Amino acid sequence: MERRWELDALRGVMLVLMTLTHLPTLFSSPFGQPFGFVSAAEGFVLLSAYMCGVVYTQREQRDGEEPMRSALLQRAFKIYLCQAALLVFLFSFIAGIGLLADQDAVKNLMSFYLERPVVAVVGSLLLLYNPPLLDILPMYIVFMLASPVLLVLGLRRGLRRGWTPVLALSVAGWFGAQFGLGRVLQAQLIALTGLPVPPQQGGAFDILAWQFLWVLGLWMGSSQAAKRPAVPQGLPHWAVLAAVAIGVAGTVWRHAVGQAAFPTLPGTAIPNMLFDKWRLGPLRMLDLFALLLLVLHFGPWLKQRLPRLRFLETLGSASLPVFCAHLVVALLALALWGEPDKERSIGIDLGILFGGFAVLYAVALISQQLDCRAAAVQKRFKERRAARLARLAATSGERRSPTSRAHSPPH
């Protein structure tokens, strides 16, 4: 697949916003959910699923189901290795710094590990125990493992007919998650293993709710790869106006009251559930769909007029290593400086930000260089293999040529 710079730039934007949110500085709150009651995580999951749908549908069309399935499983294993490396880093280096410095932020983040280290290690490798900040990649691993089945089902009986039951089942799962079904299933899964991992230690994200975003993005990407766009290019005028109204209202509301939609209203549990991030509440989804429609409608116009920001493209093109690096930087900052503190010098916060982004950009550049070298090695290997096969074919042709048989001695 030819790289699309605008998608890399969008992923870069999501990575920047997530880094600003996760680094423990005074900038984390204003940059959390900057466009309404929608965070960068929703955009990143949706965009990643879209890219997955495009890339692996093209792979299936070119090579068939088995190579597509194998490539997806290899990708899932690669992400699992990244998660395992992050867990080792957290349980060793970060735990050591946090305990030596008596850092409450670190001790709170990994409290279950400090209480039950053996259970925590085994549970984390089984993706059942997921500490804060390290609960995102496990969700990706599950989605990547499910993607071969989803793509095969979606493509099997014709694109539009095939995806209809998949999307319907996905919506049903999201609806069930709003009433706690996801947490019940999670608790049952942990109980089957016999590990004494509290369900609340399984991670903040409700996978049964978030799978809907993944399936939605996968469908859109697969549709695009099959030359049948899921969303028409010309959106109705009323839909664009409604999206603008919802997007503007959500952004103004969020920055007027904070990241909780109803922070001061008595008995706000139920109203705030409508905007809940972890279960993707209904009004949160409405805000997200409005922003998605605005991106789809104004995206081509903006692409033609906005300057290309190479910094964002570089980050987005190496999204997995940059994402992992941003977690490393966030954990280090948390271990060294703790939670955001108004009493802390603004210079320290700015230093954390600039230092963190310098590390991320360096990781992206190194990743690009490694990818280029790997691509060059693979290209040379294919060329040599093609040349060798051509020589074998030529040799075989000479042996079977009529001229050779005519001059061969009689038996």
Short mmCIF file of N, CA and C in Angstrom, two decimals, residues 102-212:
data_model
loop_
_atom_site.label_atom_id
_atom_site.label_comp_id
_atom_site.label_asym_id
_atom_site.label_seq_id
_atom_site.Cartn_x
_atom_site.Cartn_y
_atom_site.Cartn_z
N ASP A 102 10.12 6.79 46.93
CA ASP A 102 8.86 6.81 47.68
C ASP A 102 7.82 7.64 46.93
N GLN A 103 7.69 7.33 45.61
CA GLN A 103 6.81 8.10 44.74
C GLN A 103 5.41 7.50 44.78
N ASP A 104 4.47 8.24 45.36
CA ASP A 104 3.10 7.74 45.50
C ASP A 104 2.45 7.46 44.15
N ALA A 105 2.75 8.28 43.16
CA ALA A 105 2.14 8.11 41.84
C ALA A 105 2.46 6.74 41.26
N VAL A 106 3.71 6.31 41.41
CA VAL A 106 4.11 5.00 40.89
C VAL A 106 3.52 3.88 41.73
N LYS A 107 3.56 4.05 43.05
CA LYS A 107 3.03 3.00 43.92
C LYS A 107 1.53 2.81 43.71
N ASN A 108 0.81 3.87 43.46
CA ASN A 108 -0.62 3.75 43.18
C ASN A 108 -0.86 3.09 41.82
N LEU A 109 -0.02 3.43 40.84
CA LEU A 109 -0.19 2.90 39.49
C LEU A 109 -0.01 1.38 39.47
N MET A 110 0.92 0.86 40.26
CA MET A 110 1.22 -0.57 40.24
C MET A 110 0.99 -1.19 41.62
N SER A 111 -0.07 -0.77 42.28
CA SER A 111 -0.35 -1.24 43.63
C SER A 111 -0.57 -2.75 43.66
N PHE A 112 -1.29 -3.29 42.69
CA PHE A 112 -1.56 -4.73 42.70
C PHE A 112 -0.28 -5.53 42.50
N TYR A 113 0.62 -5.04 41.66
CA TYR A 113 1.90 -5.72 41.47
C TYR A 113 2.70 -5.74 42.77
N LEU A 114 2.69 -4.63 43.48
CA LEU A 114 3.44 -4.57 44.74
C LEU A 114 2.84 -5.49 45.79
N GLU A 115 1.51 -5.75 45.71
CA GLU A 115 0.86 -6.64 46.67
C GLU A 115 1.02 -8.11 46.29
N ARG A 116 0.82 -8.41 45.00
CA ARG A 116 0.87 -9.79 44.52
C ARG A 116 1.76 -9.87 43.28
N PRO A 117 3.08 -9.77 43.42
CA PRO A 117 3.95 -9.69 42.24
C PRO A 117 3.87 -10.88 41.30
N VAL A 118 3.83 -12.10 41.84
CA VAL A 118 3.80 -13.28 40.98
C VAL A 118 2.49 -13.35 40.20
N VAL A 119 1.38 -13.15 40.89
CA VAL A 119 0.07 -13.15 40.22
C VAL A 119 0.00 -12.04 39.18
N ALA A 120 0.56 -10.88 39.51
CA ALA A 120 0.53 -9.75 38.59
C ALA A 120 1.32 -10.04 37.32
N VAL A 121 2.50 -10.65 37.48
CA VAL A 121 3.32 -10.95 36.31
C VAL A 121 2.62 -11.97 35.41
N VAL A 122 2.13 -13.05 36.00
CA VAL A 122 1.44 -14.08 35.20
C VAL A 122 0.18 -13.49 34.57
N GLY A 123 -0.59 -12.74 35.36
CA GLY A 123 -1.82 -12.15 34.84
C GLY A 123 -1.57 -11.14 33.73
N SER A 124 -0.49 -10.39 33.85
CA SER A 124 -0.20 -9.38 32.81
C SER A 124 0.22 -10.05 31.51
N LEU A 125 0.97 -11.16 31.60
CA LEU A 125 1.37 -11.87 30.39
C LEU A 125 0.17 -12.54 29.71
N LEU A 126 -0.86 -12.85 30.51
CA LEU A 126 -2.10 -13.40 29.95
C LEU A 126 -3.09 -12.30 29.57
N LEU A 127 -2.67 -11.04 29.70
CA LEU A 127 -3.50 -9.86 29.37
C LEU A 127 -4.71 -9.73 30.27
N LEU A 128 -4.63 -10.31 31.48
CA LEU A 128 -5.73 -10.21 32.43
C LEU A 128 -5.51 -9.09 33.44
N TYR A 129 -4.25 -8.81 33.74
CA TYR A 129 -3.90 -7.68 34.61
C TYR A 129 -3.21 -6.63 33.75
N ASN A 130 -3.82 -5.45 33.69
CA ASN A 130 -3.30 -4.38 32.84
C ASN A 130 -3.23 -3.09 33.64
N PRO A 131 -2.02 -2.71 34.10
CA PRO A 131 -1.89 -1.48 34.88
C PRO A 131 -2.29 -0.25 34.05
N PRO A 132 -2.64 0.84 34.70
CA PRO A 132 -2.93 2.08 33.98
C PRO A 132 -1.78 2.46 33.05
N LEU A 133 -2.11 3.03 31.91
CA LEU A 133 -1.22 3.39 30.81
C LEU A 133 -0.80 2.17 29.98
N LEU A 134 -0.72 1.01 30.60
CA LEU A 134 -0.36 -0.20 29.87
C LEU A 134 -1.59 -1.06 29.56
N ASP A 135 -2.75 -0.43 29.53
CA ASP A 135 -3.98 -1.17 29.23
C ASP A 135 -4.50 -0.90 27.83
N ILE A 136 -3.70 -0.23 27.00
CA ILE A 136 -4.14 0.08 25.64
C ILE A 136 -3.68 -1.00 24.66
N LEU A 137 -2.41 -1.38 24.71
CA LEU A 137 -1.90 -2.38 23.78
C LEU A 137 -2.61 -3.73 23.92
N PRO A 138 -2.94 -4.19 25.14
CA PRO A 138 -3.69 -5.46 25.22
C PRO A 138 -4.99 -5.42 24.42
N MET A 139 -5.67 -4.29 24.42
CA MET A 139 -6.88 -4.16 23.64
C MET A 139 -6.58 -4.30 22.14
N TYR A 140 -5.48 -3.71 21.70
CA TYR A 140 -5.07 -3.83 20.29
C TYR A 140 -4.76 -5.29 19.94
N ILE A 141 -4.10 -5.98 20.85
CA ILE A 141 -3.75 -7.38 20.58
C ILE A 141 -5.01 -8.21 20.36
N VAL A 142 -6.00 -8.04 21.23
CA VAL A 142 -7.26 -8.76 21.09
C VAL A 142 -7.92 -8.42 19.76
N PHE A 143 -7.94 -7.16 19.40
CA PHE A 143 -8.57 -6.74 18.15
C PHE A 143 -7.83 -7.31 16.93
N MET A 144 -6.51 -7.31 16.98
CA MET A 144 -5.74 -7.86 15.87
C MET A 144 -5.98 -9.36 15.72
N LEU A 145 -6.10 -10.07 16.84
CA LEU A 145 -6.37 -11.50 16.78
C LEU A 145 -7.76 -11.78 16.21
N ALA A 146 -8.70 -10.89 16.47
CA ALA A 146 -10.06 -11.08 15.96
C ALA A 146 -10.21 -10.62 14.51
N SER A 147 -9.30 -9.78 14.02
CA SER A 147 -9.45 -9.17 12.70
C SER A 147 -9.48 -10.16 11.54
N PRO A 148 -8.67 -11.26 11.55
CA PRO A 148 -8.78 -12.21 10.43
C PRO A 148 -10.19 -12.77 10.27
N VAL A 149 -10.82 -13.12 11.39
CA VAL A 149 -12.17 -13.66 11.33
C VAL A 149 -13.14 -12.59 10.83
N LEU A 150 -13.00 -11.37 11.36
CA LEU A 150 -13.90 -10.30 10.96
C LEU A 150 -13.77 -9.98 9.47
N LEU A 151 -12.54 -9.93 8.96
CA LEU A 151 -12.34 -9.63 7.55
C LEU A 151 -12.86 -10.75 6.66
N VAL A 152 -12.63 -11.98 7.05
CA VAL A 152 -13.12 -13.11 6.26
C VAL A 152 -14.65 -13.10 6.21
N LEU A 153 -15.28 -12.88 7.36
CA LEU A 153 -16.74 -12.82 7.39
C LEU A 153 -17.26 -11.64 6.58
N GLY A 154 -16.58 -10.51 6.68
CA GLY A 154 -17.04 -9.33 5.95
C GLY A 154 -16.88 -9.44 4.46
N LEU A 155 -15.85 -10.16 4.00
CA LEU A 155 -15.56 -10.24 2.58
C LEU A 155 -16.14 -11.48 1.91
N ARG A 156 -16.64 -12.40 2.69
CA ARG A 156 -16.99 -13.71 2.14
C ARG A 156 -18.17 -13.66 1.18
N ARG A 157 -19.25 -12.95 1.54
CA ARG A 157 -20.47 -13.00 0.74
C ARG A 157 -20.71 -11.69 0.02
N GLY A 158 -19.67 -11.04 -0.41
CA GLY A 158 -19.87 -9.73 -1.01
C GLY A 158 -19.77 -8.69 0.07
N LEU A 159 -19.14 -7.59 -0.25
CA LEU A 159 -18.72 -6.65 0.78
C LEU A 159 -19.87 -6.14 1.64
N ARG A 160 -20.89 -5.59 1.02
CA ARG A 160 -21.92 -4.92 1.81
C ARG A 160 -22.78 -5.94 2.57
N ARG A 161 -23.16 -7.05 1.90
CA ARG A 161 -23.95 -8.05 2.59
C ARG A 161 -23.16 -8.70 3.71
N GLY A 162 -21.89 -8.97 3.45
CA GLY A 162 -21.07 -9.66 4.42
C GLY A 162 -20.83 -8.87 5.68
N TRP A 163 -20.68 -7.57 5.57
CA TRP A 163 -20.38 -6.75 6.74
C TRP A 163 -21.61 -6.44 7.58
N THR A 164 -22.80 -6.60 7.02
CA THR A 164 -24.02 -6.23 7.76
C THR A 164 -24.17 -7.01 9.06
N PRO A 165 -24.10 -8.34 9.06
CA PRO A 165 -24.23 -9.05 10.34
C PRO A 165 -23.07 -8.78 11.29
N VAL A 166 -21.88 -8.55 10.76
CA VAL A 166 -20.73 -8.25 11.61
C VAL A 166 -20.96 -6.94 12.35
N LEU A 167 -21.39 -5.93 11.63
CA LEU A 167 -21.66 -4.63 12.25
C LEU A 167 -22.82 -4.71 13.23
N ALA A 168 -23.86 -5.48 12.87
CA ALA A 168 -25.01 -5.61 13.77
C ALA A 168 -24.60 -6.26 15.09
N LEU A 169 -23.79 -7.32 15.02
CA LEU A 169 -23.32 -7.98 16.23
C LEU A 169 -22.43 -7.06 17.04
N SER A 170 -21.61 -6.25 16.35
CA SER A 170 -20.73 -5.31 17.04
C SER A 170 -21.54 -4.25 17.80
N VAL A 171 -22.57 -3.72 17.15
CA VAL A 171 -23.43 -2.74 17.82
C VAL A 171 -24.11 -3.36 19.03
N ALA A 172 -24.54 -4.61 18.91
CA ALA A 172 -25.18 -5.30 20.04
C ALA A 172 -24.19 -5.44 21.20
N GLY A 173 -22.93 -5.74 20.89
CA GLY A 173 -21.93 -5.83 21.94
C GLY A 173 -21.71 -4.50 22.64
N TRP A 174 -21.64 -3.42 21.85
CA TRP A 174 -21.48 -2.09 22.45
C TRP A 174 -22.68 -1.77 23.34
N PHE A 175 -23.89 -2.09 22.88
CA PHE A 175 -25.09 -1.81 23.66
C PHE A 175 -25.06 -2.59 24.97
N GLY A 176 -24.65 -3.85 24.93
CA GLY A 176 -24.56 -4.64 26.15
C GLY A 176 -23.54 -4.07 27.12
N ALA A 177 -22.45 -3.52 26.58
CA ALA A 177 -21.40 -2.95 27.44
C ALA A 177 -21.93 -1.77 28.24
N GLN A 178 -22.92 -1.05 27.72
CA GLN A 178 -23.46 0.09 28.45
C GLN A 178 -24.15 -0.33 29.74
N PHE A 179 -24.54 -1.61 29.81
CA PHE A 179 -25.22 -2.12 31.01
C PHE A 179 -24.32 -3.08 31.80
N GLY A 180 -23.01 -3.01 31.54
CA GLY A 180 -22.07 -3.77 32.36
C GLY A 180 -21.75 -5.16 31.86
N LEU A 181 -22.22 -5.54 30.67
CA LEU A 181 -21.97 -6.89 30.17
C LEU A 181 -20.48 -7.15 29.96
N GLY A 182 -19.76 -6.14 29.51
CA GLY A 182 -18.33 -6.31 29.26
C GLY A 182 -17.58 -6.64 30.54
N ARG A 183 -17.89 -5.97 31.62
CA ARG A 183 -17.22 -6.22 32.89
C ARG A 183 -17.59 -7.60 33.45
N VAL A 184 -18.82 -8.02 33.22
CA VAL A 184 -19.23 -9.35 33.67
C VAL A 184 -18.45 -10.42 32.92
N LEU A 185 -18.34 -10.28 31.60
CA LEU A 185 -17.58 -11.25 30.81
C LEU A 185 -16.11 -11.25 31.19
N GLN A 186 -15.58 -10.08 31.48
CA GLN A 186 -14.18 -9.98 31.90
C GLN A 186 -13.96 -10.72 33.22
N ALA A 187 -14.87 -10.52 34.18
CA ALA A 187 -14.76 -11.21 35.47
C ALA A 187 -14.87 -12.72 35.30
N GLN A 188 -15.75 -13.18 34.40
CA GLN A 188 -15.89 -14.61 34.15
C GLN A 188 -14.63 -15.19 33.53
N LEU A 189 -14.02 -14.45 32.63
CA LEU A 189 -12.78 -14.92 31.99
C LEU A 189 -11.67 -15.05 33.02
N ILE A 190 -11.54 -14.08 33.91
CA ILE A 190 -10.52 -14.15 34.95
C ILE A 190 -10.80 -15.32 35.88
N ALA A 191 -12.08 -15.54 36.19
CA ALA A 191 -12.43 -16.65 37.09
C ALA A 191 -12.07 -18.00 36.48
N LEU A 192 -12.18 -18.13 35.15
CA LEU A 192 -11.84 -19.39 34.49
C LEU A 192 -10.36 -19.73 34.65
N THR A 193 -9.51 -18.72 34.72
CA THR A 193 -8.08 -18.97 34.85
C THR A 193 -7.68 -19.34 36.28
N GLY A 194 -8.52 -19.01 37.25
CA GLY A 194 -8.20 -19.29 38.64
C GLY A 194 -7.25 -18.29 39.27
N LEU A 195 -6.83 -17.26 38.51
CA LEU A 195 -5.93 -16.25 39.06
C LEU A 195 -6.72 -15.25 39.90
N PRO A 196 -6.23 -14.92 41.08
CA PRO A 196 -6.94 -13.95 41.93
C PRO A 196 -6.67 -12.51 41.51
N VAL A 197 -7.04 -12.19 40.27
CA VAL A 197 -6.87 -10.82 39.76
C VAL A 197 -8.20 -10.10 39.89
N PRO A 198 -8.29 -9.02 40.66
CA PRO A 198 -9.54 -8.26 40.75
C PRO A 198 -9.95 -7.73 39.37
N PRO A 199 -11.23 -7.83 39.01
CA PRO A 199 -11.66 -7.37 37.69
C PRO A 199 -11.29 -5.92 37.39
N GLN A 200 -11.25 -5.07 38.42
CA GLN A 200 -10.92 -3.66 38.18
C GLN A 200 -9.46 -3.48 37.81
N GLN A 201 -8.65 -4.52 37.99
CA GLN A 201 -7.25 -4.45 37.59
C GLN A 201 -7.04 -4.91 36.14
N GLY A 202 -8.13 -5.21 35.47
CA GLY A 202 -8.02 -5.66 34.08
C GLY A 202 -7.85 -4.55 33.07
N GLY A 203 -7.86 -3.32 33.52
CA GLY A 203 -7.72 -2.19 32.61
C GLY A 203 -8.97 -1.34 32.58
N ALA A 204 -8.78 -0.06 32.27
CA ALA A 204 -9.91 0.86 32.29
C ALA A 204 -10.83 0.69 31.08
N PHE A 205 -10.27 0.27 29.94
CA PHE A 205 -11.06 0.19 28.72
C PHE A 205 -11.97 -1.04 28.74
N ASP A 206 -13.24 -0.82 28.43
CA ASP A 206 -14.19 -1.92 28.29
C ASP A 206 -14.10 -2.42 26.84
N ILE A 207 -13.45 -3.57 26.66
CA ILE A 207 -13.18 -4.06 25.30
C ILE A 207 -14.47 -4.32 24.54
N LEU A 208 -15.51 -4.77 25.23
CA LEU A 208 -16.77 -5.05 24.54
C LEU A 208 -17.36 -3.78 23.94
N ALA A 209 -17.12 -2.64 24.56
CA ALA A 209 -17.59 -1.36 24.00
C ALA A 209 -16.65 -0.88 22.89
N TRP A 210 -15.35 -0.95 23.14
CA TRP A 210 -14.39 -0.40 22.19
C TRP A 210 -14.25 -1.24 20.93
N GLN A 211 -14.68 -2.51 20.97
CA GLN A 211 -14.62 -3.30 19.75
C GLN A 211 -15.47 -2.68 18.64
N PHE A 212 -16.52 -1.95 19.02
CA PHE A 212 -17.37 -1.33 18.01
C PHE A 212 -16.58 -0.34 17.17
#
